[in-house]
Tab-separated table of C-alpha atoms in Angstrom:
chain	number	residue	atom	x	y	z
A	1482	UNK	CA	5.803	26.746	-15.403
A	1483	UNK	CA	3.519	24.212	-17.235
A	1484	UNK	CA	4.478	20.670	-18.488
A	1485	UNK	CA	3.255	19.591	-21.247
A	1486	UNK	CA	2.243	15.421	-22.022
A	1487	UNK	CA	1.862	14.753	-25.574
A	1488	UNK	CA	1.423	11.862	-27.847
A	1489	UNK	CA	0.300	9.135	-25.754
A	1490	UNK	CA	-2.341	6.803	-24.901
A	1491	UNK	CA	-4.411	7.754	-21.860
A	1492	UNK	CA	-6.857	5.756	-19.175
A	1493	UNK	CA	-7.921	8.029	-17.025
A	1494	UNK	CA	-9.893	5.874	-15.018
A	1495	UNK	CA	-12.619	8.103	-14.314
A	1496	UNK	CA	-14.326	6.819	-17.137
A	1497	UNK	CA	-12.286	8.810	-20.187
A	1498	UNK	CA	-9.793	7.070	-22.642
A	1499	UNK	CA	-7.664	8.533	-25.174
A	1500	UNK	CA	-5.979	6.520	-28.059
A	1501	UNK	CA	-3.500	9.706	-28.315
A	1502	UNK	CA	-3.788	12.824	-26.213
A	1503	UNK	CA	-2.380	15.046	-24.110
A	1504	UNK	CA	-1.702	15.547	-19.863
A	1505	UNK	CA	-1.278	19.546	-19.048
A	1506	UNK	CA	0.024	19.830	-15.257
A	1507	UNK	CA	0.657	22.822	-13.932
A	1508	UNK	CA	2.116	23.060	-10.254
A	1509	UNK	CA	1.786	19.790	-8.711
A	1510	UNK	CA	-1.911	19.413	-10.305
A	1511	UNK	CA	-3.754	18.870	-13.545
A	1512	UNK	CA	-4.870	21.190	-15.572
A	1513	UNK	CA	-6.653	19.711	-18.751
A	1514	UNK	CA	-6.211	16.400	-19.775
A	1515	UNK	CA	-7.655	15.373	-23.764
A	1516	UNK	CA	-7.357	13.449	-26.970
A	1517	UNK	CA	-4.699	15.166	-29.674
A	1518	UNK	CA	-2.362	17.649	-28.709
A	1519	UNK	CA	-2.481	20.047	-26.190
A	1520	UNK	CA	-3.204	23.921	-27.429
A	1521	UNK	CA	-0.705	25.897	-25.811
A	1522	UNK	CA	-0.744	29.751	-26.475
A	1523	UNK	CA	1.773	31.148	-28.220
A	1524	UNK	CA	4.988	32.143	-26.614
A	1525	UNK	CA	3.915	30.431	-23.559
A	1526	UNK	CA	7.119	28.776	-21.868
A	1527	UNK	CA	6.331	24.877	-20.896
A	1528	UNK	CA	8.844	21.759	-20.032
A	1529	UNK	CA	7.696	19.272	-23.011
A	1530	UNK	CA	7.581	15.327	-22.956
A	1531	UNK	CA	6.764	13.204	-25.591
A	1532	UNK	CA	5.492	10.405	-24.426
A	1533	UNK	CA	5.141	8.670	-27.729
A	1534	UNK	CA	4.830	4.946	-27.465
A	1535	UNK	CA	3.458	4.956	-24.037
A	1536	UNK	CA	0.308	4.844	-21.641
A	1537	UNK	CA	-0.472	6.931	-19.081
A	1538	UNK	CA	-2.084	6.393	-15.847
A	1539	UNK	CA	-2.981	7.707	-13.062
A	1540	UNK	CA	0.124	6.458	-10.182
A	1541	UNK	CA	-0.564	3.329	-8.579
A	1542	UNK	CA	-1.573	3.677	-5.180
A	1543	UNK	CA	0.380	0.565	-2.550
A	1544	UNK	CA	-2.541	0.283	0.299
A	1545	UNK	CA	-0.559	-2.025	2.706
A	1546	UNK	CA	2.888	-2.888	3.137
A	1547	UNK	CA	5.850	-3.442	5.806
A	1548	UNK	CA	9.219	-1.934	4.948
A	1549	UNK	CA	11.268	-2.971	7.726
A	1550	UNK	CA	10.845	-6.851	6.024
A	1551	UNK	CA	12.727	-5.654	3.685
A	1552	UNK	CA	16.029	-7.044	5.790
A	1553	UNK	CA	14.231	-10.067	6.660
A	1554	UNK	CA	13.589	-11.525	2.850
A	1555	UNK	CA	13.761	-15.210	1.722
A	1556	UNK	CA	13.042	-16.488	5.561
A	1557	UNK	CA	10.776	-19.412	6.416
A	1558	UNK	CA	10.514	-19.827	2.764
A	1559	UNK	CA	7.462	-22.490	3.505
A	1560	UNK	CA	5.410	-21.556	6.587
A	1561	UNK	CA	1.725	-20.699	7.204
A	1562	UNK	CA	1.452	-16.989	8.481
A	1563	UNK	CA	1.479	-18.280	12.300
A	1564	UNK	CA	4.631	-20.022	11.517
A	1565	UNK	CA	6.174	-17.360	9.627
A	1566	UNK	CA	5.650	-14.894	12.468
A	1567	UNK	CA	7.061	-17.366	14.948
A	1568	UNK	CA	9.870	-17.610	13.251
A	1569	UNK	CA	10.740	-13.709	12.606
A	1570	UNK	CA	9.372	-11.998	15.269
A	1571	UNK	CA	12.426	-12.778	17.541
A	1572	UNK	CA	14.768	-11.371	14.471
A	1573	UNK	CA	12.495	-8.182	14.058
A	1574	UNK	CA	13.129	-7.760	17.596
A	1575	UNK	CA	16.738	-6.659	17.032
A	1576	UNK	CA	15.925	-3.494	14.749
A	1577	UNK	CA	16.897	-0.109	14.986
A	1578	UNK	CA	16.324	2.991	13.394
A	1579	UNK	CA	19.140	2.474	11.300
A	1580	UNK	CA	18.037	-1.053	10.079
A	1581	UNK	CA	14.903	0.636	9.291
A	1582	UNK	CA	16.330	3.525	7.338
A	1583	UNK	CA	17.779	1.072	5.319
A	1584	UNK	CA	14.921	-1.165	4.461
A	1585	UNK	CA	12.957	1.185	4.288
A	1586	UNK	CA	14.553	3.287	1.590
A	1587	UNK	CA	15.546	0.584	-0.620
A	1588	UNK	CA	12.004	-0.649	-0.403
A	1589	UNK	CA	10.703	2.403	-1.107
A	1590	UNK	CA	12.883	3.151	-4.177
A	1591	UNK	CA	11.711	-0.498	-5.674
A	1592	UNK	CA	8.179	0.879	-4.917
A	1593	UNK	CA	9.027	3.801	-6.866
A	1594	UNK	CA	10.425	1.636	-10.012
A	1595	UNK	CA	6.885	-0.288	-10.205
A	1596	UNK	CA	4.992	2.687	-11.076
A	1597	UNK	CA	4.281	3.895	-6.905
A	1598	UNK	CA	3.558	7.420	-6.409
A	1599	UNK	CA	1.469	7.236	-2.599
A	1600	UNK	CA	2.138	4.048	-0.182
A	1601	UNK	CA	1.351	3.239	2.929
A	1602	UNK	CA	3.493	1.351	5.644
A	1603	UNK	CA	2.320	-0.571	8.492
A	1604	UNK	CA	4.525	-0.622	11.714
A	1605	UNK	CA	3.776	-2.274	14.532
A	1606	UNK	CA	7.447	-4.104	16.088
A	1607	UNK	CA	8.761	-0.744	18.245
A	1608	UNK	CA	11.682	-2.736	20.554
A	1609	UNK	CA	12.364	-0.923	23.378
A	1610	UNK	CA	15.790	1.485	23.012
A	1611	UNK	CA	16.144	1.342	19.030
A	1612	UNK	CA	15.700	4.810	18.221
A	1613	UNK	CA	12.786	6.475	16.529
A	1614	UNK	CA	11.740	4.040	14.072
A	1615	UNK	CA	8.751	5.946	12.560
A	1616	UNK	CA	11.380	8.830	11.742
A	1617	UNK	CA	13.793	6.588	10.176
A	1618	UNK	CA	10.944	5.434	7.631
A	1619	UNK	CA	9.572	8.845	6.934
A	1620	UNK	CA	12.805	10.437	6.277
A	1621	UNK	CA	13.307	7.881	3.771
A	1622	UNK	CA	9.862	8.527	2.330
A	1623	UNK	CA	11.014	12.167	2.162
A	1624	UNK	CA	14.463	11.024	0.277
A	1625	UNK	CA	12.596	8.977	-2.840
A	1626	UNK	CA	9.673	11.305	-2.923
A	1627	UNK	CA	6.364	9.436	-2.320
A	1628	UNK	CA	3.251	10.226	-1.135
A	1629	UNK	CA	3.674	8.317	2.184
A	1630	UNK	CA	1.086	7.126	4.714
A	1631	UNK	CA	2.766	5.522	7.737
A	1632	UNK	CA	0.065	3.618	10.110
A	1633	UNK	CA	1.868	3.639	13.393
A	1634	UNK	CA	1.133	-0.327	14.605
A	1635	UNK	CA	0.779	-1.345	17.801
A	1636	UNK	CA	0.874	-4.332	19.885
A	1637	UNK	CA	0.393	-4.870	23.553
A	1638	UNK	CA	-0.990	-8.461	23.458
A	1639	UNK	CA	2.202	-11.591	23.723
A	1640	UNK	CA	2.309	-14.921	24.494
A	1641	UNK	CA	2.140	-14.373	28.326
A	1642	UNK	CA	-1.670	-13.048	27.644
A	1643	UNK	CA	-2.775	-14.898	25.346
A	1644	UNK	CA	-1.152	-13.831	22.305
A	1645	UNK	CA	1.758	-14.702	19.074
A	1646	UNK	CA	4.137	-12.924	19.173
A	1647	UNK	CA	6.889	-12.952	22.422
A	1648	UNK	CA	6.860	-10.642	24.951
A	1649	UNK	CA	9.883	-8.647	24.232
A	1650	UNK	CA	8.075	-7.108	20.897
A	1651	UNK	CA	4.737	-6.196	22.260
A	1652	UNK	CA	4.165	-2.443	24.164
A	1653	UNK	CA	2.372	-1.056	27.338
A	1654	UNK	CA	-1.218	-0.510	26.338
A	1655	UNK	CA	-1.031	3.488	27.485
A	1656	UNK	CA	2.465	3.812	25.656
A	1657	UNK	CA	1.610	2.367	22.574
A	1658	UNK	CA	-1.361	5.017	22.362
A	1659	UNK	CA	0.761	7.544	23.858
A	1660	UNK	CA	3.217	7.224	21.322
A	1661	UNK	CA	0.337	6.717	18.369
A	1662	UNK	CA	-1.067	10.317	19.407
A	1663	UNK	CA	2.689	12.094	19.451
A	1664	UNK	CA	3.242	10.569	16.162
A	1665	UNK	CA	0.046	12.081	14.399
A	1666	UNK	CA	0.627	15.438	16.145
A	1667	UNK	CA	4.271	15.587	15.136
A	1668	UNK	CA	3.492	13.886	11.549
A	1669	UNK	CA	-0.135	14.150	10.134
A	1670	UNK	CA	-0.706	16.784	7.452
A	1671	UNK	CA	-4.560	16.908	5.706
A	1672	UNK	CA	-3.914	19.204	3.437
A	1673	UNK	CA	-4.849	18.655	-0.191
A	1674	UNK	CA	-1.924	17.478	-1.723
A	1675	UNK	CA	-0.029	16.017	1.470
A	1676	UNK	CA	2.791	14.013	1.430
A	1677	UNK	CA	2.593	12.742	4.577
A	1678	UNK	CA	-0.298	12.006	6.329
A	1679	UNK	CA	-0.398	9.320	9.818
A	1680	UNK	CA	-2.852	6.230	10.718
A	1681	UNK	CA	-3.741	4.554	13.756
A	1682	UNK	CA	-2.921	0.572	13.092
A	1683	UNK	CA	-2.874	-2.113	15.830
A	1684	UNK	CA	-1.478	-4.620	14.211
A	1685	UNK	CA	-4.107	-7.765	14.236
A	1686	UNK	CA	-7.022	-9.202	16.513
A	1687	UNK	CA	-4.149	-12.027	17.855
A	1688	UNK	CA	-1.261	-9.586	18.634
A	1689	UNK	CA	-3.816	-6.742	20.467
A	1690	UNK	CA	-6.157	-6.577	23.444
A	1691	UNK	CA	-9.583	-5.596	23.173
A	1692	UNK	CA	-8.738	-2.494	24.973
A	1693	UNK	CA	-5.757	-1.057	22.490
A	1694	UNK	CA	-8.595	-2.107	19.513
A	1695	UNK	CA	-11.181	0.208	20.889
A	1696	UNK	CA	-9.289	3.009	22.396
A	1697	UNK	CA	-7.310	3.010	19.180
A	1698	UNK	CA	-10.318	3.240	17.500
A	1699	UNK	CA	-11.395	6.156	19.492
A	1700	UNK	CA	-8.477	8.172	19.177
A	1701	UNK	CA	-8.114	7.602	15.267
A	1702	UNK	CA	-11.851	9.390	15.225
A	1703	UNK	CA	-10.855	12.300	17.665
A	1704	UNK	CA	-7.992	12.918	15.753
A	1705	UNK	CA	-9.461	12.305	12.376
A	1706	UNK	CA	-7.583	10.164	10.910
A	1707	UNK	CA	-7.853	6.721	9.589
A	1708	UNK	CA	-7.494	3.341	10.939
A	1709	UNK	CA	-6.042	0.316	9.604
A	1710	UNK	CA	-5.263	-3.055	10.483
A	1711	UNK	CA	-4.619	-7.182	9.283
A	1712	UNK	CA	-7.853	-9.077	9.371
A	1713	UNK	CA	-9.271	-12.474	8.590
A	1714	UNK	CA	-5.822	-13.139	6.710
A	1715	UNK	CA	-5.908	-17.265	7.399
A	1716	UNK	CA	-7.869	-19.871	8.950
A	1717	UNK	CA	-5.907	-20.039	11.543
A	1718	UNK	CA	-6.765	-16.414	12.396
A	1719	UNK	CA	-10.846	-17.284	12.108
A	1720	UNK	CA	-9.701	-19.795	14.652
A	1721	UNK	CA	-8.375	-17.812	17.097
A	1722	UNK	CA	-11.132	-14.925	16.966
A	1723	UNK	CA	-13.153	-17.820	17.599
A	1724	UNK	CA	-11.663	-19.458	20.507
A	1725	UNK	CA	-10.407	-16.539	22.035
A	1726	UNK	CA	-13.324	-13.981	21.522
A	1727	UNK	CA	-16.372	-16.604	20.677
A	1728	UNK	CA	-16.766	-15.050	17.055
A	1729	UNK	CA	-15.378	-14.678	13.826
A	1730	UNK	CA	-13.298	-11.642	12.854
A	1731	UNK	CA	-15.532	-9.164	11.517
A	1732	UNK	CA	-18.221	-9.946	13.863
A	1733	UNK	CA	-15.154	-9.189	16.181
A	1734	UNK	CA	-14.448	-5.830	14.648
A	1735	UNK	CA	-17.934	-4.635	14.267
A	1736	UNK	CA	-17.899	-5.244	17.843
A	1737	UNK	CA	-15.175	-3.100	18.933
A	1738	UNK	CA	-16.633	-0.311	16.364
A	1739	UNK	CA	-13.848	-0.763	13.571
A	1740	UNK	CA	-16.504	-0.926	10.249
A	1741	UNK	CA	-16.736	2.576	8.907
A	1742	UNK	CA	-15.761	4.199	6.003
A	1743	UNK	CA	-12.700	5.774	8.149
A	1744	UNK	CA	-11.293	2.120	8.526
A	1745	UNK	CA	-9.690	-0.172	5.531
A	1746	UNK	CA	-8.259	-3.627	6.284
A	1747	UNK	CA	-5.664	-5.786	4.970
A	1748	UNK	CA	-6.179	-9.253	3.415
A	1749	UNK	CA	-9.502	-10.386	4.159
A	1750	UNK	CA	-9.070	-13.556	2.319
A	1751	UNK	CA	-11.356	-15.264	4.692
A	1752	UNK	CA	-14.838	-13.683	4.517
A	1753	UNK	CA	-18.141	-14.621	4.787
A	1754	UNK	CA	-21.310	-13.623	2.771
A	1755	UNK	CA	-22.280	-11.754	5.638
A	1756	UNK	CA	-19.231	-10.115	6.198
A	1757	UNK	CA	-18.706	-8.866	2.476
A	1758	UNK	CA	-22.161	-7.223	3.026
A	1759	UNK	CA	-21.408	-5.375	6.099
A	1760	UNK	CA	-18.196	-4.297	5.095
A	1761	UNK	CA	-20.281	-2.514	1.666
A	1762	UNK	CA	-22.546	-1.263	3.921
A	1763	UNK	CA	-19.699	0.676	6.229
A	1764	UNK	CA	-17.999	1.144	3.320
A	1765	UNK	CA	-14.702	-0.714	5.054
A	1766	UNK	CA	-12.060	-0.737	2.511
A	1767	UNK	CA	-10.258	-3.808	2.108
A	1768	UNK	CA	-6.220	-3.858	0.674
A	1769	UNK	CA	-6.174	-7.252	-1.426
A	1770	UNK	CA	-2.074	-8.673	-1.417
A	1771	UNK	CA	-2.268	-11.355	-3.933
A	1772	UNK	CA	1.328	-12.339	-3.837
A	1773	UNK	CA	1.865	-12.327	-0.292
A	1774	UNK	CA	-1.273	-14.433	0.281
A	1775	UNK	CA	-0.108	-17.292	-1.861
A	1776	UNK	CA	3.483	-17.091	-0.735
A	1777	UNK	CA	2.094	-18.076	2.696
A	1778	UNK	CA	-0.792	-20.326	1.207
A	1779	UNK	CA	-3.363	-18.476	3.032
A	1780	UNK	CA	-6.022	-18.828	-0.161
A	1781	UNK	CA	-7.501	-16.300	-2.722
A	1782	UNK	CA	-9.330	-13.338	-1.470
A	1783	UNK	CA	-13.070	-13.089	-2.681
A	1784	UNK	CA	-12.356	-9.781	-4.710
A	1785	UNK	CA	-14.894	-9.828	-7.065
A	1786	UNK	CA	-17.454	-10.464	-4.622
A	1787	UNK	CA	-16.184	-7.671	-2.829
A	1788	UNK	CA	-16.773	-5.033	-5.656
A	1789	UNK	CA	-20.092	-6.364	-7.301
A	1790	UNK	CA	-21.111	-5.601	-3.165
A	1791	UNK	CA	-19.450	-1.714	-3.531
A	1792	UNK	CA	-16.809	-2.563	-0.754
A	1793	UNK	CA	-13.220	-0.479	-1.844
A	1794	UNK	CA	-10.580	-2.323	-2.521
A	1795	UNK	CA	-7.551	-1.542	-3.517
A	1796	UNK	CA	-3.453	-3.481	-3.824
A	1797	UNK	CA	-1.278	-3.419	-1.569
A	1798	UNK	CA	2.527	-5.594	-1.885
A	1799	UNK	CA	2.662	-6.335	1.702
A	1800	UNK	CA	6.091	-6.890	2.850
A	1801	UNK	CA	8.784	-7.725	1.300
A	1802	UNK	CA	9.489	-11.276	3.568
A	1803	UNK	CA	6.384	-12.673	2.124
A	1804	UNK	CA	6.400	-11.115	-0.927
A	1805	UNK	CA	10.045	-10.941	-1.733
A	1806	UNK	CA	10.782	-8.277	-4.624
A	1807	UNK	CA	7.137	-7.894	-5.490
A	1808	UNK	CA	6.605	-5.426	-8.443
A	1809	UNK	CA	3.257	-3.266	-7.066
A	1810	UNK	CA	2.289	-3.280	-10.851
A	1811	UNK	CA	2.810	-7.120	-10.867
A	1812	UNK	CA	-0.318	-6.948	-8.752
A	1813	UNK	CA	-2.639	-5.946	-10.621
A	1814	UNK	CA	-2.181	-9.373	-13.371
A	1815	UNK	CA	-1.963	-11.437	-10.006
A	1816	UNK	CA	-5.082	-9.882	-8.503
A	1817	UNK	CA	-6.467	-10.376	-11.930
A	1818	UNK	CA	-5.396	-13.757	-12.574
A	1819	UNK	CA	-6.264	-15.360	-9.294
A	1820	UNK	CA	-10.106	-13.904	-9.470
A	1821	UNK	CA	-10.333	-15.879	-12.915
A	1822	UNK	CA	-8.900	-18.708	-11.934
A	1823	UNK	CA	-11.459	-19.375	-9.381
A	1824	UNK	CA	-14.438	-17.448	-10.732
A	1825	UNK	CA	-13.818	-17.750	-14.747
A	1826	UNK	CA	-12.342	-15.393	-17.300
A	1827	UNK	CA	-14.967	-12.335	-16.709
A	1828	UNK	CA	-14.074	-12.728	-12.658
A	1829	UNK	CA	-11.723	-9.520	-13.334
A	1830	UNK	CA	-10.872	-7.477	-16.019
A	1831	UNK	CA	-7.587	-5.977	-17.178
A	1832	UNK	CA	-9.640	-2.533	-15.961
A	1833	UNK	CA	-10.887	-3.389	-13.154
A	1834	UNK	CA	-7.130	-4.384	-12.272
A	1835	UNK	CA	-6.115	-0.961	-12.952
A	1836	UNK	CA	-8.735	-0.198	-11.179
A	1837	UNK	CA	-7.824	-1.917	-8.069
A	1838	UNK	CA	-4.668	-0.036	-8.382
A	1839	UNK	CA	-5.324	3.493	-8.527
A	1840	UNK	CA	-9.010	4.810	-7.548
A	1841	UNK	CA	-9.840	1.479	-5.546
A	1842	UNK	CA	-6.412	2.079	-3.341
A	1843	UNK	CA	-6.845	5.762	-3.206
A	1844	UNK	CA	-10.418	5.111	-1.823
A	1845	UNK	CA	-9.333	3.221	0.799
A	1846	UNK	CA	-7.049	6.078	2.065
A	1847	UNK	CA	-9.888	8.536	1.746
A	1848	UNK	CA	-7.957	10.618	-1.255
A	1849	UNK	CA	-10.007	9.748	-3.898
A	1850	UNK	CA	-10.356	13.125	-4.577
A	1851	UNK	CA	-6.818	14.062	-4.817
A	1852	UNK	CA	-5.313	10.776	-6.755
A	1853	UNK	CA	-6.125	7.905	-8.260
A	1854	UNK	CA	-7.352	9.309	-11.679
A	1855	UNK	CA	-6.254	11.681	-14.330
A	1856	UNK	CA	-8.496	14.753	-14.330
A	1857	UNK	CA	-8.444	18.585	-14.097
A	1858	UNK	CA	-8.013	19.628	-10.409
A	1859	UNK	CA	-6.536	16.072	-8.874
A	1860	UNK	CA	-2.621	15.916	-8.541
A	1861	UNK	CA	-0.328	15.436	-11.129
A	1862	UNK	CA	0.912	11.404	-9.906
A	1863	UNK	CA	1.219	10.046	-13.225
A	1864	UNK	CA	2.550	6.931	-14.149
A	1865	UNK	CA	3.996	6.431	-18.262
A	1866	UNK	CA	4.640	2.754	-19.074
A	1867	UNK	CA	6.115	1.706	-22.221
A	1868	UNK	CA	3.791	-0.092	-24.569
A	1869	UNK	CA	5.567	0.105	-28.196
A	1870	UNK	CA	7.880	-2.618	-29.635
A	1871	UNK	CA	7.330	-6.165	-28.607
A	1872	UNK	CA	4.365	-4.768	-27.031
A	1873	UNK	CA	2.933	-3.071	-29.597
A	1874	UNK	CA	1.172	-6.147	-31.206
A	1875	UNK	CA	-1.542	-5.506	-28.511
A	1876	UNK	CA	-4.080	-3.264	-29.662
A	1877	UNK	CA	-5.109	-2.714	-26.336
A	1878	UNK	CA	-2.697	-1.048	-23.696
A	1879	UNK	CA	-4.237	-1.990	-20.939
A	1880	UNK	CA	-4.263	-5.575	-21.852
A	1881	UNK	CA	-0.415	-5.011	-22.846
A	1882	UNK	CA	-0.136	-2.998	-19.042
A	1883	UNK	CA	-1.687	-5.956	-16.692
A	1884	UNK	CA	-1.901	-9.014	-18.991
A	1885	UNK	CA	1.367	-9.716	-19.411
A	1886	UNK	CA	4.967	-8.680	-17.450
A	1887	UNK	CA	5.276	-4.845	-16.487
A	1888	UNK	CA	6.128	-2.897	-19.464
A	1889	UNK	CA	8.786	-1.060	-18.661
A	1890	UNK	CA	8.375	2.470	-16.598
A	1891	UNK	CA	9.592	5.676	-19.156
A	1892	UNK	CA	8.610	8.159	-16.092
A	1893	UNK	CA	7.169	8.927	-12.790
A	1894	UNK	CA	5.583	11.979	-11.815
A	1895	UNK	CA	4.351	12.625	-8.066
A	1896	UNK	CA	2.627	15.698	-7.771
A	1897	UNK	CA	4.363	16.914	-11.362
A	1898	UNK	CA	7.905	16.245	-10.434
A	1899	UNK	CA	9.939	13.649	-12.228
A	1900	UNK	CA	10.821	10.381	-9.513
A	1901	UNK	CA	11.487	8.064	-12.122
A	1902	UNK	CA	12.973	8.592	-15.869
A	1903	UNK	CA	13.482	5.831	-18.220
A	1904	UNK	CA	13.362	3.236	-15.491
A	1905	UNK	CA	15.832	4.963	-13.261
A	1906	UNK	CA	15.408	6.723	-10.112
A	1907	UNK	CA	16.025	10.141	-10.018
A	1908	UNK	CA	15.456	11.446	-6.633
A	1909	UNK	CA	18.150	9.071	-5.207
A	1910	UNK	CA	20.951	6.604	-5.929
A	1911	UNK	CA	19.385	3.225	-6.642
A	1912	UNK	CA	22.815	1.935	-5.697
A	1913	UNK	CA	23.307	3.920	-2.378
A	1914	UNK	CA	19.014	2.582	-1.760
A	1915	UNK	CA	20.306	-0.941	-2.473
A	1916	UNK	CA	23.200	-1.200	-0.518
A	1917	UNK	CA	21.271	-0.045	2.551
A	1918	UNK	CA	18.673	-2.881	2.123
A	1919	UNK	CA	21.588	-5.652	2.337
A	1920	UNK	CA	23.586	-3.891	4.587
A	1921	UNK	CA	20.473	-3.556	7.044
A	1922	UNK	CA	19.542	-7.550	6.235
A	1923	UNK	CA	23.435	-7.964	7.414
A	1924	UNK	CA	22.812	-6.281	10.393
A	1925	UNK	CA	19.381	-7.241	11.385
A	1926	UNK	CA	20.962	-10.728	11.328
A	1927	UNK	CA	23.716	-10.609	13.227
A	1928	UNK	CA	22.734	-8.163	15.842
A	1929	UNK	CA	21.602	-8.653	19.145
């Protein structure tokens, strides 16, 4: 059975823009998309929405995030990254599975409610006895419905060698790629349209040894899949590449063979010239967390630079303890905002925002071709946002979507079926979601 969009506004961000038109999805895909109303033969059975009053746009697309912070929210409310992590890595060290079920699902539902319909996760804390932690999160991406891309972390690098974070959190080299390998295996799915599909992720240049980087590296590529990981996120870090490895952090990665258009990073606030260049070059995508990286007052990431070079980029919230209750489409104005206010009003546009939301995020997971724009053949992730009343003195809806606070969400379709309606959730109990969340902060806290 076909649905049938009518009576809305639609960007579809591969280029086409309709004041009013029309979204035909049949299956989990789309099957015409066009200004006016749809022409549907007659007699032909289709579920109808009238989207009047709203925009629609392709589903935003989260490129890097941590769920499990979801139970670790409001701490070391003003530290640098390094002190940040020294302060929460010993609590993170008392998960479980069922702490992470619980963050995770209530993180994933708020996801949801911001207009989310594919996110990644980044995992990398795996204490020793806690149950299957990558499970926990997956069945929870299963439960809200989202595309979900879990990148199994890793870290085998602590304080006794060199490292941040203690001891206690950090893994056996061989295990952590042992257990990398058995999740893709058991997990990764390429097919078009997958809702579930596994990276390789060692968590950052000062929590891994050279050896997990490269053999990670070289497993991601024998399994084809893709690789992800935190880079030049502070000073501090530039630092410490320096020190430790005698250069800077991309010189560090190019190195160890991580540029490539298989590979996207997170942060990269602190770039050089040179390094925007090489990362164009590889095509290295690059997830730009706006909120998170002036909640820990680790600067402005050179964004626009970054595009006029050709680099993807794309949003991502990062986790919810240093970017507590972040909105993913509060992003885009933040993204937006902080290019202008160091490069000038033309730094970044309200499009290029939504952009940086949808095509630029789905680049850096390699789907490009299956989301991140409205047009015959991709999948039906749609996003409609309410841009009538107070709103409606914008001509523009774009400008009304990313200039100003979210509109509110009427609906959320991933792969044509309906995860949000009229700002509720409706493949789960936001209630049952959020009382998961605390009780998991409750127990992360007074565990052991």
């Amino acid at each position: 059975m076909k649905t049938v969009i009518e009576n809305c506004a639609i960007v579809t961000v591969s280029g086409e823009e309709y004041a009013s038109g029309h979204i035909v999805i049949e299956g989990d895909r789309i099957l015409s998309v066009g200004r006016a109303n749809a022409l549907m033969p007659p007699g032909e059975r289709f579920d109808y929405i009238d989207a009047s009053g709203c925009l629609a746009t392709p589903g935003l697309v989260n490129t890097h995030h941590h769920l499990y912070q979801w139970a670790t929210q409001g701490m070391a409310k003003d530290g640098t990254l390094f002190e940040w992590l020294t302060e929460l890595y010993p609590i993170w060290a008392r998960m479980d599975a069922e702490v992470v079920r619980g963050a995770a699902g209530a993180g994933l539902g708020w996801l949801a409610l911001s207009g989310c319909t594919t996110t990644t996760d980044h995992h990398y804390v795996f204490p020793s006895g806690r149950g299957d932690l990558l499970a926990a999160e997956i069945e929870a991406a299963h439960e809200v419905g989202l595309r979900f891309h879990p990148c199994r972390g890793s870290m085998d690098r602590g304080r006794s060698h060199g490292g941040l974070p203690p001891d206690e959190v950090v893994e056996e080299t061989e295990a952590a790629l042992i257990a990398t390998e058995e999740a893709i295996d058991t997990y990764h799915d390429a097919s078009f349209g997958s809702m579930l599909r596994v990276a390789v992720a060692p968590c950052s240049p000062f929590s891994v040894t050279e050896t997990l980087m490269t053999e990670a590296a070289a497993l991601a590529r024998r399994k084809g899949v893709r690789l992800h990981t935190h880079l030049a996120e502070t000073l501090d870090e530039e630092q410490h590449c320096v020190e430790q490895f005698g250069c800077t952090p991309v010189d560090y990665m190019e190195k160890l063979g991580w540029l490539g258009e298989d590979v996207w990073f997170a942060h990269c606030v602190h770039l050089h010239d040179q390094d925007i260049a090489r990362l164009a070059t590889h095509g290295t995508g690059v997830a730009h967390c706006p909120s998170s990286n002036a909640r820990l007052g680790a600067g402005i990431a050179r964004i626009s630079a970054l595009l006029a070079a050709g680099a993807p980029v794309g949003l991502g919230v990062d986790g919810p303890a240093s970017s507590e209750m972040t909105p993913l489409a509060g992003e885009m104005r933040q993204a937006m905002l902080f290019q202008r206010a160091v490069g000038g009003p033309t730094a970044l546009t309200a499009r290029q925002a939504l952009e940086l939301g949808t095509l630029g995020g789905a680049r850096c997971l390699g789907r490009q071709d299956e989301v991140g724009t409205l047009e015959p053949g991709k999948l039906a992730d749609i996003a409609l946002w309410r841009v009538d009343g107070m709103r409606a003195a914008i001509d523009d809806p774009v400008v009304a979507l990313v200039h100003g606070p979210t509109p509110p969400l009427q609906r959320l379709l991933v792969g044509g079926r309906t995860v949000v309606e009229d700002g509720t959730l409706r493949t789960a109990s936001q209630e049952a979601l959020g009382a998961a969340g605390a009780a998991a902060h409750r127990a992360i806290m007074e565990g052991s």
